[in-house]
Tab-separated table of C-alpha atoms in Angstrom:
chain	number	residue	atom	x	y	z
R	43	UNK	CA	16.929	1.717	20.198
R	44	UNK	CA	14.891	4.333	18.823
R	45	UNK	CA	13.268	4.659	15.581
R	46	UNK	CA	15.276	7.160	13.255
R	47	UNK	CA	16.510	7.542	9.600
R	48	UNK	CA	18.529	4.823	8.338
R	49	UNK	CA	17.514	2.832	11.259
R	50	UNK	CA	15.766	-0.844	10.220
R	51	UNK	CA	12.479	-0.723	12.021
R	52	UNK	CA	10.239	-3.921	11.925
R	53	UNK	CA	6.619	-3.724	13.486
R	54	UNK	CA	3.060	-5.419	14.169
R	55	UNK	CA	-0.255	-3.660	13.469
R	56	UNK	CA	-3.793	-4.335	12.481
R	57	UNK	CA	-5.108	-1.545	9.788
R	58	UNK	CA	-8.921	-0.715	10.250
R	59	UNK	CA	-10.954	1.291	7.388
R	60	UNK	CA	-12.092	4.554	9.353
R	61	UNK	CA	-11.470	3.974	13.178
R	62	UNK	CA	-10.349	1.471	15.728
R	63	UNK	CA	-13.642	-0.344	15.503
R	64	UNK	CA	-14.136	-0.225	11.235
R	65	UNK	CA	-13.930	-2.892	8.983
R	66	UNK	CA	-9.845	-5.077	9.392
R	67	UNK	CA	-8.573	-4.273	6.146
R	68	UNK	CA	-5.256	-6.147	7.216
R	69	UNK	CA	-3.293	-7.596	10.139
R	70	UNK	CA	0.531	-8.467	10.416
R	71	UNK	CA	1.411	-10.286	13.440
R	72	UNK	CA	5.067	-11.474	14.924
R	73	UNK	CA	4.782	-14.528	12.320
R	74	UNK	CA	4.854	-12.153	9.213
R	75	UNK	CA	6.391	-8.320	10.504
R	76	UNK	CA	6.263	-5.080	8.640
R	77	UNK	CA	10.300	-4.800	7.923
R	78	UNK	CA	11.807	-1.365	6.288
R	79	UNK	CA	14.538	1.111	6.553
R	80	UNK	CA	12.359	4.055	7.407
R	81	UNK	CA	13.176	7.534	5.631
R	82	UNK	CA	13.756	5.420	2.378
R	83	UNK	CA	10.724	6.717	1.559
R	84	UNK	CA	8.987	3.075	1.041
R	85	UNK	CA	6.113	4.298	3.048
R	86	UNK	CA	3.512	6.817	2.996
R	87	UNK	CA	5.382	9.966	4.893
R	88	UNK	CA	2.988	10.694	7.751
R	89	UNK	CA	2.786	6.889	8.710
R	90	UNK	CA	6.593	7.123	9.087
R	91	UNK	CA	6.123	10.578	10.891
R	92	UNK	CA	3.590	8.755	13.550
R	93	UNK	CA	5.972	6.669	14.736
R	94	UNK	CA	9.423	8.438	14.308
R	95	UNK	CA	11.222	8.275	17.525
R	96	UNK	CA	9.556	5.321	18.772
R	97	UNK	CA	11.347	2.618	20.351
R	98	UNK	CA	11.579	-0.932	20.953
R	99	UNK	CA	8.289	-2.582	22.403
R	100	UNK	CA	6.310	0.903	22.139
R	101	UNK	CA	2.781	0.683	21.141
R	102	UNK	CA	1.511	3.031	18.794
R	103	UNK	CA	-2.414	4.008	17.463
R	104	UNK	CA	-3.058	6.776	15.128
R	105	UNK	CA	-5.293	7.553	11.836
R	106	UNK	CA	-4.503	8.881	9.056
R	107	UNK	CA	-7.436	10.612	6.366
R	108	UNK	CA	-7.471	9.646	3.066
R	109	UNK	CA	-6.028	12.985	2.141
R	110	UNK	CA	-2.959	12.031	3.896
R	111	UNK	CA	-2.993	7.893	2.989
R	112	UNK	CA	-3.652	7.102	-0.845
R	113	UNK	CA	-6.301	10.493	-1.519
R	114	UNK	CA	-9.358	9.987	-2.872
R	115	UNK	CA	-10.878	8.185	-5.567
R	116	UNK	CA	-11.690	9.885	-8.491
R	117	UNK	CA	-13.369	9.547	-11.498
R	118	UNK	CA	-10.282	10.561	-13.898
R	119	UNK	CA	-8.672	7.295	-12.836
R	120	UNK	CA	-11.570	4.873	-14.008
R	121	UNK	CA	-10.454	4.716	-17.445
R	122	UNK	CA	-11.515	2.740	-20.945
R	123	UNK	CA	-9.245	0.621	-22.622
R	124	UNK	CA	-9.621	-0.669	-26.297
R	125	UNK	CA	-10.450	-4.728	-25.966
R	126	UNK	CA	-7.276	-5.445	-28.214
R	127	UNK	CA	-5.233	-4.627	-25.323
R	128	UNK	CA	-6.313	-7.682	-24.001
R	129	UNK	CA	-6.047	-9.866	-27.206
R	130	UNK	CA	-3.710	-12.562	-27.869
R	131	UNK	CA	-3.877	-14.268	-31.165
R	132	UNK	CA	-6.333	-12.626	-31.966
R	133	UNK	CA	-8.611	-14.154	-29.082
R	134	UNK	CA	-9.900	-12.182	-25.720
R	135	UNK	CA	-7.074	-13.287	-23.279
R	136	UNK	CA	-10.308	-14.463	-20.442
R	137	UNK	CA	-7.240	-15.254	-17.744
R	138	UNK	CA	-6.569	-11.800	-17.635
R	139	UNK	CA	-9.510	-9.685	-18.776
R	140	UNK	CA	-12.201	-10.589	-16.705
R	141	UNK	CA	-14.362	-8.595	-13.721
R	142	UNK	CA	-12.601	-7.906	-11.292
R	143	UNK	CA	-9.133	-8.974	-12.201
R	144	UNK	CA	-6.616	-6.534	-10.826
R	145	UNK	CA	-4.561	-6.101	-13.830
R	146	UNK	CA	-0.542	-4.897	-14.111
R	147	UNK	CA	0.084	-2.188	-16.612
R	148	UNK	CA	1.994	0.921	-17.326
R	149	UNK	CA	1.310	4.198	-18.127
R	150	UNK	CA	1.873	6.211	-21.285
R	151	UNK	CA	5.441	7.443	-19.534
R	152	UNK	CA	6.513	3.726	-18.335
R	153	UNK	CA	5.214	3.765	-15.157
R	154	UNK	CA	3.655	0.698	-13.293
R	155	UNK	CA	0.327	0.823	-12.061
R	156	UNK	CA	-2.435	-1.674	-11.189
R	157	UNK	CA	-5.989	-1.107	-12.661
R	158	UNK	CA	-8.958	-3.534	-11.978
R	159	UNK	CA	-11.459	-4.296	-14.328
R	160	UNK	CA	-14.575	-3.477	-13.538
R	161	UNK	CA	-16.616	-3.811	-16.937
R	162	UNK	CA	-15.996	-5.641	-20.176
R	163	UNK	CA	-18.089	-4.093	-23.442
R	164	UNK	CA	-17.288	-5.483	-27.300
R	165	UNK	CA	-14.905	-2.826	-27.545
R	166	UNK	CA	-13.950	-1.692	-24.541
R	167	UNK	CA	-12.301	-2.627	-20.832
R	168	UNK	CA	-13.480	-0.206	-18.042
R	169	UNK	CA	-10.670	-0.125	-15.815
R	170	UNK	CA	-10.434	1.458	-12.479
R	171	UNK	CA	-6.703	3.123	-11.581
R	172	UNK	CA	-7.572	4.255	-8.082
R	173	UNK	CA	-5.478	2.584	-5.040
R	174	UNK	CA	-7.332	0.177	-3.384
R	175	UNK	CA	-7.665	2.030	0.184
R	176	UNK	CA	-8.201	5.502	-2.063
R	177	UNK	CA	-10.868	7.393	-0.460
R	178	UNK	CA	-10.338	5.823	3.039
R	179	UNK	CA	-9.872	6.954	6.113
R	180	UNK	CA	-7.127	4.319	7.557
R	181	UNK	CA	-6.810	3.486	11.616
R	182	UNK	CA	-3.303	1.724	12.605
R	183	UNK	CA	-2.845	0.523	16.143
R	184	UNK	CA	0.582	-1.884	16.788
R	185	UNK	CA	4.093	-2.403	18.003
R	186	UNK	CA	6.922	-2.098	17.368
R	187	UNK	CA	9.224	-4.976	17.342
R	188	UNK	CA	12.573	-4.020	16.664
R	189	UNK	CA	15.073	-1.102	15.812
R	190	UNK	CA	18.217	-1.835	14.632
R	191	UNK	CA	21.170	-0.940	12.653
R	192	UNK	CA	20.745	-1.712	9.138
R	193	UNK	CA	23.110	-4.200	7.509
R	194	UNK	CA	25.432	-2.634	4.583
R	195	UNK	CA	22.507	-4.532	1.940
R	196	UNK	CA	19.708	-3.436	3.638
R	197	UNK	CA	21.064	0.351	3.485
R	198	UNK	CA	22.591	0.602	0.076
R	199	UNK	CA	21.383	-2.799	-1.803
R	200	UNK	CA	17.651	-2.126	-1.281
R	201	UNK	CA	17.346	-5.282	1.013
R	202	UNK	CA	13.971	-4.441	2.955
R	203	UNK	CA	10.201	-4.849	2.306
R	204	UNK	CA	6.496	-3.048	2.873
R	205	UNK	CA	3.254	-4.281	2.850
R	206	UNK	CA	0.450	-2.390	2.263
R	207	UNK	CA	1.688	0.443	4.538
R	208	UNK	CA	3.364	2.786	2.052
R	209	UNK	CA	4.537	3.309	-1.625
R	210	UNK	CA	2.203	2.143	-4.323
R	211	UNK	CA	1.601	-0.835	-2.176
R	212	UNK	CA	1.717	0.226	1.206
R	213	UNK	CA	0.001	3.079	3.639
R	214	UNK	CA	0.781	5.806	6.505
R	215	UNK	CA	-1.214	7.528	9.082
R	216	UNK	CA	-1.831	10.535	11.311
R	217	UNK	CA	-3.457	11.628	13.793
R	218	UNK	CA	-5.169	9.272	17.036
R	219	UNK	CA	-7.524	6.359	16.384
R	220	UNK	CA	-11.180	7.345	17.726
């Protein structure tokens, strides 16, 4: 079957940092599968657009610049945060604020976001907002496993998952692997 909208698609890959010889930022293999209903928009566009049309067994390889995965990382998303946000009873909370903790919180509007803490001052937590893979360039190369119909959950109940392939918590790609 090929790969198409509202189609389940489950796949294998290893994800490099730059090309197909960088730095293994992550590997899913047949034991633990990338499973999603692509065009749900779950994952970053142009990964989805590399392998749209795809079908059972194919391999694929491709690259995708930071532009076009999580951007780069900029400086207006390392922010400071008052060290009372971090209190409880009027004690530092040291389970969560401490170096290098990756830390849940929301935005002004409600919005979830990670941050991780990269310094601790007597009044302030430096926090850094940027994705994780922001500012890299990321190299997929994998199979896929399966396309298939989706069941009536998986289409309208929400029923699949990502990794760190697209969303907020997963990626995308473009382009060949070099």
């Amino acid at each position: 079957m090929k790969i198409e909208k509202n189609k389940m698609v489950s796949l294998i890959y290893e994800l490099r940092e730059n090309d197909a010889e960088g730095k293994v930022i992550e590997v899913l293999d047949d034991t633990r599968p990338l499973k999603f209903l692509f065009g749900a928009g779950k994952l970053l566009p142009e990964f989805e657009s590399n392998i749209d049309s795809l079908n059972d067994g194919d391999s694929f390889s491709f690259k995708l610049v930071a532009e076009k995965a999580y951007g780069d990382r900029t400086e207006d998303m390392i922010v400071n945060l008052p060290l009372s946000v971090f209190m409880m009873d009027g004690k530092l909370n040291e389970d969560i604020c401490r170096i290098g903790n990756n830390v849940p919180m929301m935005d002004s509007e409600g919005n979830p976001l990670n941050g991780t803490i990269i310094e601790i001052s007597e009044t302030d937590v430096r926090m850094d907002f940027n994705h994780p893979m922001a500012g890299l360039d990321l190299c997929f190369s994998g199979r896929i496993v399966e396309v298939r119909e989706p069941t009536d959950n998986e289409l309208y109940g929400g029923g699949h998952s990502c990794s760190s392939c697209g969303s907020q918590q997963s990626s995308g790609c473009s382009g060949g692997c070099s």
